[in-house]
Amino acid sequence: MCGIVGYVGGYDCKDVLMEGLSKLEYRGYDSAGVALHMGRDITVVKAKGRLAVLKEKLESKNLPVCHCGIGHTRWATHGVPSDVNSHPHSTPRVSIVHNGIIENYGKLKEDLIKKGYEFVSETDTEVLVKLIDSCYTGDPLLALTRALALVRGSYGLAVLFKDFPDIVYAARRESPLIVGFGKGQNFVASDVPALLKYTREYAVLDEGDIAVLTRDKIDFYNEFGTPVEKNHLTADWDMEAAEKGGFPHFMLKEIYEQPEAIQKTVGPRVQNGLPDLRIPQLSDEALAKIGRVHLVACGTAMHAGMVGKTAIEKLARVPAVTEIASEFRYRDPILSPEDLVIIISQSGETSDTKAALELAKQRGCKVLAIVNVVGSSIARAADYVLYTYAGPEIAVASTKAYMVQLSVLYLFAMRLAMAKGKLDEAQARRLTAELLQTGEKINGILENCDQIKFLASKFMNASDLFFMGRGFDYALSLEASLKLKEISYIHSEAYAAGELKHGTISLIEQGTPVIALATQKDIYEKTISNIKETKSRGANTLLFTTQNQPVPDGVADYVVRLPEFEELFMPMLLIVPLQLFAYYVSVLRGCDVDKPRNLAKSVTVE
Ligand code: M6R
């Protein structure tokens, strides 16, 4: 979603802001802008569209070098993408950039209009800047604490006050914000990649925190204006990890990084050949007491949860349910203290997922988070964390994060099964050894992707496409369908193979593309029958199965063969050609692979 960068220091702040914003482009945006302290004035430049438009506008103004400013990429929530709605929003005394949503902006706006303020945009952010202005009597910190106390909703904020050149103010509630420490310069940003060129040392603002940044120091206050201390963290990502490294797109790079990500994530959690979660509170004794598991997440992370659910039930025979976070949070779920809630999120900042976590905690459940971003809100709020070590995932379409979510869920399912006495040591050792082999198998698939490119060219002109499968393959159908939809804009549906004939089969006609996934031997023939049902109605069928499975004549127009492997872990292999398929279709259709329209990398609003 929206991105924030703020800077105070020796460099020309226009360059630092534009550089930082370019590193946040992946989050998704539709307009951008900067506010620059110019002596005792603040100059605002903003524009609808990509950063290139803003850059051109900035250059045309020939502004002098300046050393303090804030910048923003906006993903529209209140009001269409336009110059006037883009950030910063300003009064003659204050300029702000804002991530998040001010829920009570309507009421605040009414009150401000009564006080004489006029409004030009449709945004909640304009209300916020005018609210801060109305609370300002010469002390910026006081103005912020007073104004923010009146606000309901979420905000990550960077603020300039005209009377205080060389100071950036920042504040956060329910929307991530970090500050970066440099020598003679300091930074604020909504995400680590914006800082990496200048510093790796940063601190995360907590709920309600306010930071005051000058060149030489950063002071922190809580929501009441009382000074607080912050821990310094060091980003273990480097610039290279946030660059394309010779690949044409981040998505392709990230698909190829999957074997390494699995190694980094699984390797340290295998001790003496067995899964070891390395969380003292999740000892076998504690795991044995778990009555039920809820896996809660959004989008791709939720699809990982579906694979996790099946693995937990198959291995540990513990009832498990996968839940969409935005449903879970409002459906008054039945939870008991013996239940474990597993929250899955790449960013650790997804608004609905965070709310689901809070609900689970309120209901007395222990929460285990599977998260990629260290120090993110979800990681900090959970009782226990299993980090996935995928490194920065920049492409909006999640690939490597999904892969490592699967690998962690398998480790968890195996350890739970051991604790429950459903998996003996020998079986667990064998499965763990197989899990450690997945990276090598994936490398083999990546080395032979010409067939997938060819198939992408065959299906790229489809307007509607069906995926289907059973069990694990159904969960994979959903993920494959989401991947294709989000980056190629082809409409697609995913169906449990046996369910198609209960309605949707009426859509199958001559030439309708149907992609069937059949990697599980016990249900293979059932899925083959379902493909036949579509074939006999004219479908153009593509089957993904394993090397040695017999494919009866007249079932599949095309077959992709995956290596024979432990069935439990087939999802980790199968997803790779499906990711590549979506990727190549998107490239062939000329879509913006890494930054698909209307989407944001981290969905920090409801
Ligand atoms: O950061 P999270 O894992 O919580 O994000 C959840 C979804 O927004 C995310 O997986 C989304 O569905 C991806 N764009 C899918 O590729």
XYZ file of C-alpha atoms and ligand atoms in Angstrom:
622
model
C 0.000 0.000 0.000
C 1.136 3.604 0.462
C 4.802 4.270 1.158
C 6.438 6.906 3.372
C 9.978 8.271 3.368
C 11.311 11.183 5.417
C 14.837 12.560 5.590
C 16.950 15.081 7.459
C 20.685 15.254 6.784
C 23.505 16.454 4.563
C 22.423 15.102 1.182
C 19.984 16.832 -1.129
C 16.786 15.541 0.326
C 15.013 15.462 -3.067
C 17.415 12.718 -4.165
C 17.085 10.730 -0.958
C 13.285 10.921 -1.026
C 12.999 9.897 -4.686
C 15.471 7.056 -4.181
C 13.596 5.847 -1.089
C 10.210 6.093 -2.795
C 11.509 4.086 -5.732
C 12.356 1.290 -3.307
C 8.759 1.352 -2.056
C 7.167 1.269 -5.506
C 6.579 -2.467 -5.121
C 4.027 -1.790 -2.396
C 1.617 -0.492 -5.050
C 0.630 3.165 -5.623
C -1.189 5.456 -8.001
C 0.277 8.906 -7.182
C 3.278 10.370 -5.397
C 4.525 13.563 -3.828
C 7.106 15.290 -1.651
C 7.174 18.207 0.802
C 10.525 19.960 1.142
C 11.683 22.379 3.834
C 13.099 25.391 1.969
C 14.382 27.727 4.667
C 11.210 28.908 6.361
C 8.883 27.647 3.675
C 7.597 24.231 2.712
C 7.391 23.436 -1.005
C 5.027 20.661 -2.053
C 5.236 18.878 -5.401
C 2.851 16.010 -6.179
C 1.422 14.201 -9.164
C -0.917 11.415 -10.184
C 0.833 8.446 -11.784
C 4.233 6.830 -11.527
C 7.297 8.318 -9.836
C 8.659 9.278 -13.256
C 5.867 11.872 -13.520
C 6.761 13.340 -10.132
C 10.464 13.358 -11.041
C 9.786 15.316 -14.202
C 7.613 17.809 -12.336
C 10.278 18.250 -9.631
C 13.057 18.763 -12.178
C 11.027 21.323 -14.088
C 10.884 23.462 -10.924
C 14.684 23.754 -10.564
C 14.448 23.769 -6.789
C 17.596 24.486 -4.760
C 19.333 21.841 -2.647
C 17.420 21.194 0.583
C 18.058 18.956 3.549
C 14.776 18.050 5.170
C 11.612 16.627 3.657
C 8.970 13.920 3.453
C 7.682 11.863 0.527
C 4.834 9.519 -0.232
C 3.459 7.019 -2.703
C -0.331 6.827 -2.410
C -2.643 3.855 -2.972
C -6.094 5.414 -3.131
C -8.595 4.656 -0.369
C -10.562 7.907 0.138
C -10.890 9.634 -3.207
C -9.746 8.717 -6.718
C -6.087 8.847 -7.746
C -5.494 12.500 -8.719
C -3.008 15.333 -8.196
C -5.196 16.961 -5.568
C -5.847 13.782 -3.594
C -2.193 12.745 -3.564
C 0.014 13.446 -0.551
C 1.491 15.527 1.035
C -1.525 17.443 2.297
C -0.816 20.800 3.835
C -1.950 23.914 5.622
C 0.234 27.037 5.517
C 1.941 25.757 8.701
C 1.992 21.956 8.444
C 2.525 19.273 5.770
C 1.904 15.574 6.245
C 2.100 12.255 4.439
C -0.122 9.513 5.787
C -0.599 5.763 5.459
C -3.776 4.240 6.883
C -7.387 5.354 7.292
C -8.926 7.927 9.621
C -12.259 6.293 10.417
C -13.924 9.281 12.104
C -12.819 11.743 9.437
C -16.425 12.730 8.655
C -17.127 14.027 12.154
C -13.692 15.654 12.458
C -14.226 17.387 9.127
C -17.586 18.813 10.247
C -15.956 20.238 13.384
C -13.069 21.718 11.389
C -15.441 23.320 8.878
C -17.210 24.978 11.816
C -13.796 26.353 12.839
C -13.365 27.851 9.374
C -11.208 25.272 7.613
C -11.905 24.645 3.918
C -11.296 21.403 2.072
C -10.166 20.792 -1.484
C -9.610 17.035 -1.636
C -11.729 13.958 -0.917
C -9.169 12.513 1.474
C -9.167 11.690 5.156
C -5.539 12.875 5.211
C -6.528 16.459 4.470
C -8.771 16.241 7.535
C -5.846 14.979 9.582
C -3.453 17.769 8.592
C -6.094 20.382 9.350
C -6.795 18.716 12.673
C -3.084 18.889 13.560
C -3.008 22.514 12.428
C -6.000 23.308 14.626
C -4.155 21.875 17.652
C -0.926 23.743 16.887
C 0.018 26.608 19.175
C 3.761 26.631 18.557
C 4.693 23.221 20.019
C 4.657 20.460 17.346
C 4.820 17.572 19.808
C 1.877 18.925 21.748
C -0.075 19.482 18.528
C 0.519 15.880 17.495
C -0.420 14.333 20.832
C -3.578 16.483 21.038
C -4.666 15.831 17.474
C -3.898 12.117 17.409
C -5.857 11.613 20.631
C -8.962 12.697 18.686
C -8.389 10.291 15.829
C -10.022 6.874 15.385
C -8.330 4.638 12.828
C -4.852 3.882 11.638
C -1.943 6.064 10.700
C 1.717 6.031 9.812
C 2.641 9.704 9.550
C 5.552 11.931 8.638
C 5.062 15.617 9.373
C 6.847 18.916 8.693
C 6.088 22.103 10.618
C 7.012 25.290 8.736
C 8.452 26.922 11.872
C 10.790 23.990 12.525
C 13.130 23.530 9.568
C 15.439 20.508 9.837
C 13.017 18.481 11.934
C 10.837 15.589 10.733
C 8.104 14.349 13.040
C 6.721 10.822 12.702
C 3.902 8.930 14.399
C 2.285 5.569 14.121
C -0.813 3.617 15.090
C -1.740 0.336 13.370
C 0.296 1.209 10.303
C 3.963 0.250 10.182
C 6.636 2.907 10.498
C 10.355 2.673 11.190
C 13.120 5.184 11.701
C 16.656 4.683 10.386
C 19.783 5.905 12.170
C 22.572 7.428 10.062
C 25.667 9.543 10.776
C 24.633 13.197 10.641
C 21.394 12.132 9.003
C 18.251 10.284 10.021
C 15.347 8.689 8.193
C 11.768 7.629 8.561
C 10.135 5.047 6.293
C 7.238 2.671 6.088
C 9.487 -0.218 5.073
C 13.119 -1.288 5.358
C 14.112 -1.277 1.622
C 13.724 2.528 1.534
C 16.626 2.860 3.997
C 19.022 0.148 2.893
C 21.174 2.370 0.697
C 21.976 4.584 3.684
C 21.706 2.521 6.845
C 20.850 -0.888 8.207
C 20.277 0.325 11.747
C 16.666 1.056 12.520
C 13.986 1.091 15.217
C 10.327 0.149 14.919
C 7.771 2.625 16.262
C 5.241 1.028 18.594
C 1.529 1.789 18.751
C 1.013 5.464 19.548
C 4.718 6.365 19.355
C 5.932 9.710 18.082
C 9.499 10.238 16.829
C 11.296 13.560 16.423
C 14.148 13.387 13.933
C 16.946 15.914 13.615
C 20.276 15.364 11.842
C 22.024 14.208 15.005
C 19.440 12.318 16.976
C 16.012 10.782 17.145
C 13.870 11.278 20.248
C 10.907 9.016 20.953
C 7.697 9.736 22.859
C 4.586 7.763 23.629
C 1.103 8.942 22.671
C 0.993 11.200 25.769
C 4.278 12.902 24.914
C 6.322 11.083 27.580
C 9.866 10.159 26.426
C 10.401 6.440 25.703
C 13.398 4.320 24.672
C 13.583 2.153 21.543
C 15.643 -0.919 20.767
C 17.946 -0.606 17.786
C 17.623 -3.392 15.207
C 19.886 -4.303 12.313
C 18.399 -5.261 8.952
C 19.968 -8.488 7.754
C 18.858 -7.755 4.163
C 21.324 -6.079 1.890
C 20.752 -3.904 -1.162
C 21.337 -6.836 -3.470
C 18.472 -8.746 -1.895
C 16.192 -5.828 -2.729
C 17.485 -5.528 -6.340
C 16.638 -7.609 -9.406
C 20.128 -9.117 -9.718
C 19.988 -9.651 -13.493
C 16.432 -11.059 -13.598
C 13.906 -9.168 -15.721
C 11.402 -9.093 -12.861
C 11.445 -9.472 -9.092
C 8.835 -12.220 -9.375
C 11.104 -14.412 -11.482
C 14.067 -13.726 -9.216
C 11.980 -14.662 -6.195
C 10.759 -17.884 -7.831
C 14.401 -18.840 -8.395
C 15.313 -17.942 -4.800
C 12.961 -20.591 -3.406
C 15.453 -23.439 -2.902
C 17.749 -21.145 -0.934
C 14.854 -19.780 1.110
C 13.779 -23.315 2.045
C 17.320 -24.157 3.111
C 17.554 -21.038 5.288
C 14.154 -21.656 6.843
C 14.243 -25.422 7.372
C 17.971 -25.990 7.950
C 18.241 -24.346 11.383
C 15.071 -26.106 12.515
C 16.346 -29.616 11.973
C 18.327 -31.090 14.874
C 19.669 -34.631 14.719
C 17.554 -35.278 11.653
C 14.280 -34.280 13.343
C 12.100 -31.162 13.254
C 12.850 -28.802 16.125
C 10.670 -25.688 16.379
C 13.141 -24.118 18.820
C 10.382 -22.481 20.831
C 10.626 -23.631 24.471
C 6.921 -22.961 25.094
C 6.038 -25.291 22.201
C 7.705 -28.335 23.725
C 6.257 -31.763 22.921
C 4.455 -31.655 26.250
C 2.760 -28.376 25.324
C 2.022 -29.498 21.762
C 0.410 -32.697 23.046
C -2.239 -30.561 24.808
C -3.395 -28.751 21.671
C -7.012 -29.597 20.924
C -7.562 -27.827 17.624
C -5.610 -25.635 15.251
C -6.960 -22.557 13.446
C -4.848 -21.295 10.570
C -5.786 -17.696 9.828
C -4.457 -15.513 7.009
C -5.305 -13.691 3.776
C -4.644 -14.407 0.109
C -1.647 -16.549 -0.671
C -0.798 -16.943 3.008
C -4.295 -18.359 3.532
C -3.674 -20.824 0.711
C -0.506 -21.897 2.508
C -2.708 -22.382 5.562
C -4.923 -24.751 3.557
C -1.937 -26.955 2.791
C -0.927 -26.699 6.455
C -4.385 -27.783 7.582
C -4.287 -30.893 5.416
C -0.754 -31.757 6.576
C -1.698 -31.290 10.263
C -4.787 -33.477 9.940
C -3.030 -36.149 7.879
C 0.018 -36.410 10.128
C -1.121 -35.454 13.618
C -4.849 -36.282 13.394
C -5.563 -32.974 15.134
C -8.622 -31.124 13.800
C -7.507 -28.040 11.889
C -9.437 -25.302 10.116
C -8.215 -22.687 7.697
C -9.863 -19.306 8.009
C -9.893 -16.159 5.926
C -8.821 -13.467 8.386
C -11.413 -10.906 7.252
C -14.172 -13.480 7.921
C -12.715 -14.858 11.130
C -12.493 -11.443 12.773
C -16.210 -10.714 12.376
C -17.844 -14.099 12.695
C -17.511 -14.544 16.449
C -15.488 -17.761 16.095
C -15.734 -20.501 18.676
C -12.312 -20.720 20.289
C -11.171 -22.514 23.393
C -7.965 -22.113 25.430
C -6.706 -25.501 24.182
C -6.859 -24.232 20.614
C -3.739 -22.916 18.937
C -4.217 -20.111 16.450
C -1.588 -19.962 13.715
C -1.393 -16.586 12.003
C 0.405 -16.592 8.655
C 1.687 -13.449 6.954
C 4.590 -12.470 4.747
C 4.529 -8.782 5.659
C 3.355 -9.181 9.223
C 1.311 -6.013 8.689
C -1.887 -7.188 6.964
C -4.707 -5.364 8.682
C -7.306 -8.176 8.736
C -4.726 -10.736 9.820
C -3.567 -8.494 12.652
C -7.152 -8.033 13.811
C -7.680 -11.813 13.761
C -4.603 -12.218 15.942
C -5.910 -9.696 18.476
C -9.267 -11.455 18.583
C -7.632 -14.832 19.208
C -5.616 -13.356 22.069
C -8.693 -11.704 23.589
C -10.396 -15.110 23.546
C -7.533 -16.610 25.548
C -5.853 -18.614 22.758
C -2.133 -18.841 22.298
C -1.028 -17.448 18.948
C 1.828 -18.745 16.843
C 2.807 -16.413 14.007
C 4.529 -17.551 10.821
C 5.966 -14.296 9.520
C 8.643 -13.149 7.094
C 9.314 -9.587 8.213
C 11.291 -9.441 11.434
C 9.897 -7.032 14.010
C 6.608 -6.586 12.118
C 3.404 -5.884 14.038
C 2.187 -9.483 13.848
C 5.556 -10.859 14.926
C 5.546 -8.554 17.930
C 1.969 -9.239 18.955
C 2.092 -13.050 18.754
C 2.957 -15.327 21.668
C 5.465 -17.279 19.560
C 7.023 -16.644 16.163
C 8.397 -18.963 13.519
C 10.157 -16.652 11.104
C 10.374 -17.630 7.470
C 13.741 -16.611 6.098
C 12.753 -15.711 2.547
C 14.457 -12.293 2.591
C 12.627 -9.308 1.114
C 9.763 -10.264 -1.187
C 9.305 -7.322 -3.545
C 6.963 -8.613 -6.277
C 3.325 -8.126 -5.335
C 2.621 -11.737 -6.302
C 3.839 -13.803 -3.410
C 5.975 -16.821 -4.353
C 8.948 -17.506 -2.128
C 7.079 -16.405 0.985
C 4.374 -19.005 0.217
C 7.042 -21.654 -0.269
C 8.654 -21.067 3.106
C 5.277 -20.808 4.797
C 4.621 -24.329 3.510
C 7.963 -25.595 4.742
C 7.404 -24.198 8.246
C 3.881 -25.608 8.354
C 5.242 -29.046 7.440
C 7.840 -28.813 10.208
C 5.120 -27.829 12.643
C 2.788 -30.631 11.491
C 5.554 -33.217 11.898
C 6.555 -32.046 15.364
C 2.905 -31.918 16.434
C 2.403 -35.456 15.088
C 5.428 -36.657 17.083
C 4.123 -34.964 20.229
C 0.734 -36.605 19.708
C 2.348 -40.031 19.195
C 1.102 -40.261 15.597
C 4.525 -40.173 13.951
C 7.393 -42.295 15.246
C 10.980 -41.152 15.181
C 11.942 -43.248 12.165
C 9.040 -41.929 10.101
C 9.786 -38.373 11.203
C 13.460 -38.782 10.271
C 12.557 -40.041 6.823
C 10.096 -37.209 6.185
C 12.527 -34.582 7.471
C 15.219 -35.886 5.116
C 12.722 -35.648 2.237
C 11.752 -32.111 3.209
C 15.415 -31.146 3.068
C 15.506 -32.538 -0.486
C 12.767 -30.279 -1.819
C 15.173 -27.453 -2.721
C 17.209 -29.740 -4.988
C 14.053 -31.062 -6.683
C 12.842 -27.494 -7.253
C 16.173 -26.588 -8.842
C 15.598 -29.450 -11.285
C 12.152 -28.062 -12.175
C 13.559 -24.548 -12.632
C 16.247 -25.836 -14.965
C 13.617 -27.360 -17.256
C 11.017 -24.666 -17.631
C 10.865 -24.453 -21.455
C 7.708 -26.540 -21.527
C 6.019 -24.084 -19.152
C 6.968 -21.163 -21.410
C 5.483 -23.052 -24.355
C 2.262 -23.774 -22.449
C 2.014 -20.137 -21.386
C 2.053 -19.201 -25.071
C -0.754 -21.696 -25.721
C -3.029 -20.409 -22.944
C -2.128 -16.684 -22.921
C -5.184 -15.660 -24.925
C -7.715 -17.385 -22.707
C -10.406 -15.155 -21.282
C -11.611 -17.645 -18.655
C -9.707 -20.565 -17.255
C -10.447 -23.293 -14.709
C -8.092 -24.939 -12.259
C -9.127 -28.076 -10.430
C -7.765 -30.677 -8.053
C -8.530 -32.643 -4.910
C -7.020 -32.399 -1.406
C -3.615 -30.746 -1.540
C -4.149 -30.238 -5.266
C -7.319 -28.250 -4.585
C -5.398 -25.906 -2.261
C -2.798 -25.556 -5.017
C -5.529 -24.873 -7.601
C -6.667 -21.904 -5.548
C -3.151 -20.525 -5.303
C -2.418 -21.119 -9.007
C -5.653 -19.391 -9.942
C -4.931 -16.390 -7.695
C -1.420 -16.079 -9.114
C -2.689 -16.084 -12.696
C -5.528 -13.642 -12.001
C -3.496 -11.084 -10.122
C -0.683 -10.687 -12.632
C -2.211 -11.592 -16.017
C -5.789 -10.274 -15.491
C -7.238 -13.487 -16.954
C -10.409 -14.518 -15.180
C -9.968 -17.898 -13.589
C -11.698 -20.117 -11.070
C -10.393 -22.894 -8.898
C -12.606 -25.861 -8.145
C -12.457 -28.955 -6.009
C -12.442 -31.421 -8.918
C -15.455 -33.361 -7.641
C -17.501 -30.193 -7.210
C -17.391 -28.981 -10.789
C -20.339 -31.087 -11.872
C -22.542 -29.474 -9.224
C -23.018 -26.376 -11.318
C -19.906 -24.905 -12.837
C -19.518 -27.585 -15.484
C -22.249 -25.712 -17.378
C -19.553 -23.183 -18.273
C -17.373 -25.754 -20.025
C -17.699 -25.593 -23.790
C -15.563 -26.218 -26.855
C -12.038 -24.928 -26.139
C -12.521 -23.864 -22.478
C -9.093 -24.194 -20.834
C -9.071 -26.535 -17.826
C -5.888 -27.057 -15.825
C -6.042 -30.149 -13.624
C -3.638 -30.909 -10.795
C -3.298 -34.576 -9.840
C -0.260 -35.393 -7.732
C -1.888 -37.534 -5.018
C -2.014 -41.216 -5.903
C -4.974 -42.300 -3.747
C -7.312 -39.846 -5.490
C -5.621 -39.759 -8.881
C -8.238 -41.797 -10.723
C -11.026 -39.711 -9.263
C -9.467 -36.549 -10.651
C -8.870 -38.239 -14.018
C -12.614 -38.992 -14.170
C -13.362 -35.328 -13.503
C -11.022 -34.224 -16.271
C -12.777 -36.651 -18.616
C -16.089 -35.025 -17.734
C -14.738 -31.671 -18.928
C -12.927 -33.185 -21.904
C -16.106 -34.796 -23.173
C -17.674 -31.294 -23.182
C -14.880 -29.900 -25.331
C -12.396 -28.585 -22.731
C -8.798 -27.903 -23.698
C -7.034 -29.745 -20.887
C -3.623 -29.398 -19.294
C -2.697 -31.954 -16.640
C 0.029 -31.599 -14.003
C 0.952 -34.970 -12.552
C 4.014 -36.995 -11.551
C 6.532 -38.792 -13.723
C 5.181 -42.318 -13.605
C 1.426 -41.812 -13.489
C -0.385 -43.381 -16.443
C -2.481 -40.833 -18.334
C -5.322 -42.531 -20.239
C -5.732 -41.565 -23.884
C -8.027 -38.673 -24.663
C -7.832 -37.070 -21.223
C -5.198 -34.368 -21.513
C -4.167 -32.190 -24.438
C -0.952 -31.402 -22.600
C 0.778 -33.085 -19.662
C 3.423 -31.619 -17.358
C 5.356 -34.286 -15.468
C 6.860 -33.547 -12.067
C 9.503 -35.745 -10.446
C 8.209 -38.603 -8.301
C 8.576 -37.499 -4.682
C 7.119 -37.882 -1.191
C 3.435 -37.031 -1.771
C 3.130 -35.025 1.409
C 5.560 -32.465 0.011
C 4.299 -32.423 -3.574
C 2.676 -28.982 -3.062
C 6.179 -27.494 -2.724
C 7.164 -28.919 -6.091
C 3.884 -28.438 -7.913
C 3.558 -24.740 -7.102
C 6.782 -23.912 -8.960
C 5.595 -24.632 -12.547
C 2.264 -23.009 -11.660
C 4.041 -19.823 -10.537
C 6.122 -19.905 -13.711
C 3.006 -20.433 -15.816
C 1.360 -17.325 -14.333
C 4.614 -15.397 -14.723
C 5.114 -16.233 -18.401
C 1.463 -15.629 -19.280
C 1.746 -12.204 -17.649
C 4.965 -11.391 -19.537
C 3.473 -12.557 -22.846
C 0.401 -10.401 -22.302
C 2.606 -7.381 -21.618
C 1.371 -6.892 -18.051
C 3.251 -5.118 -15.275
C 4.347 -8.369 -13.602
C 5.765 -6.972 -10.368
C 3.247 -4.183 -9.846
C -0.138 -5.407 -11.061
C -2.923 -2.851 -11.273
C -5.023 -2.073 -8.191
C -2.894 -4.252 -5.926
C -0.659 -3.462 -2.990
C 2.072 -5.621 -1.523
C 1.060 -5.149 2.047
C -2.645 -4.606 2.670
C -2.686 -2.385 5.718
C -6.328 -1.306 5.413
C -9.477 -3.373 5.876
O 1.660 -10.046 3.843
P 0.599 -11.109 3.885
O 1.161 -12.484 3.661
O -0.231 -11.050 5.117
O -0.335 -10.788 2.655
C -1.507 -11.516 2.426
C -2.045 -11.283 1.041
O -2.353 -9.928 0.852
C -1.050 -11.708 -0.041
O -0.682 -13.041 0.108
C -1.669 -11.511 -1.451
O -2.732 -12.374 -1.631
C -0.599 -11.690 -2.526
N -0.624 -10.587 -3.431
C -0.789 -12.897 -3.362
O 0.212 -13.050 -4.311
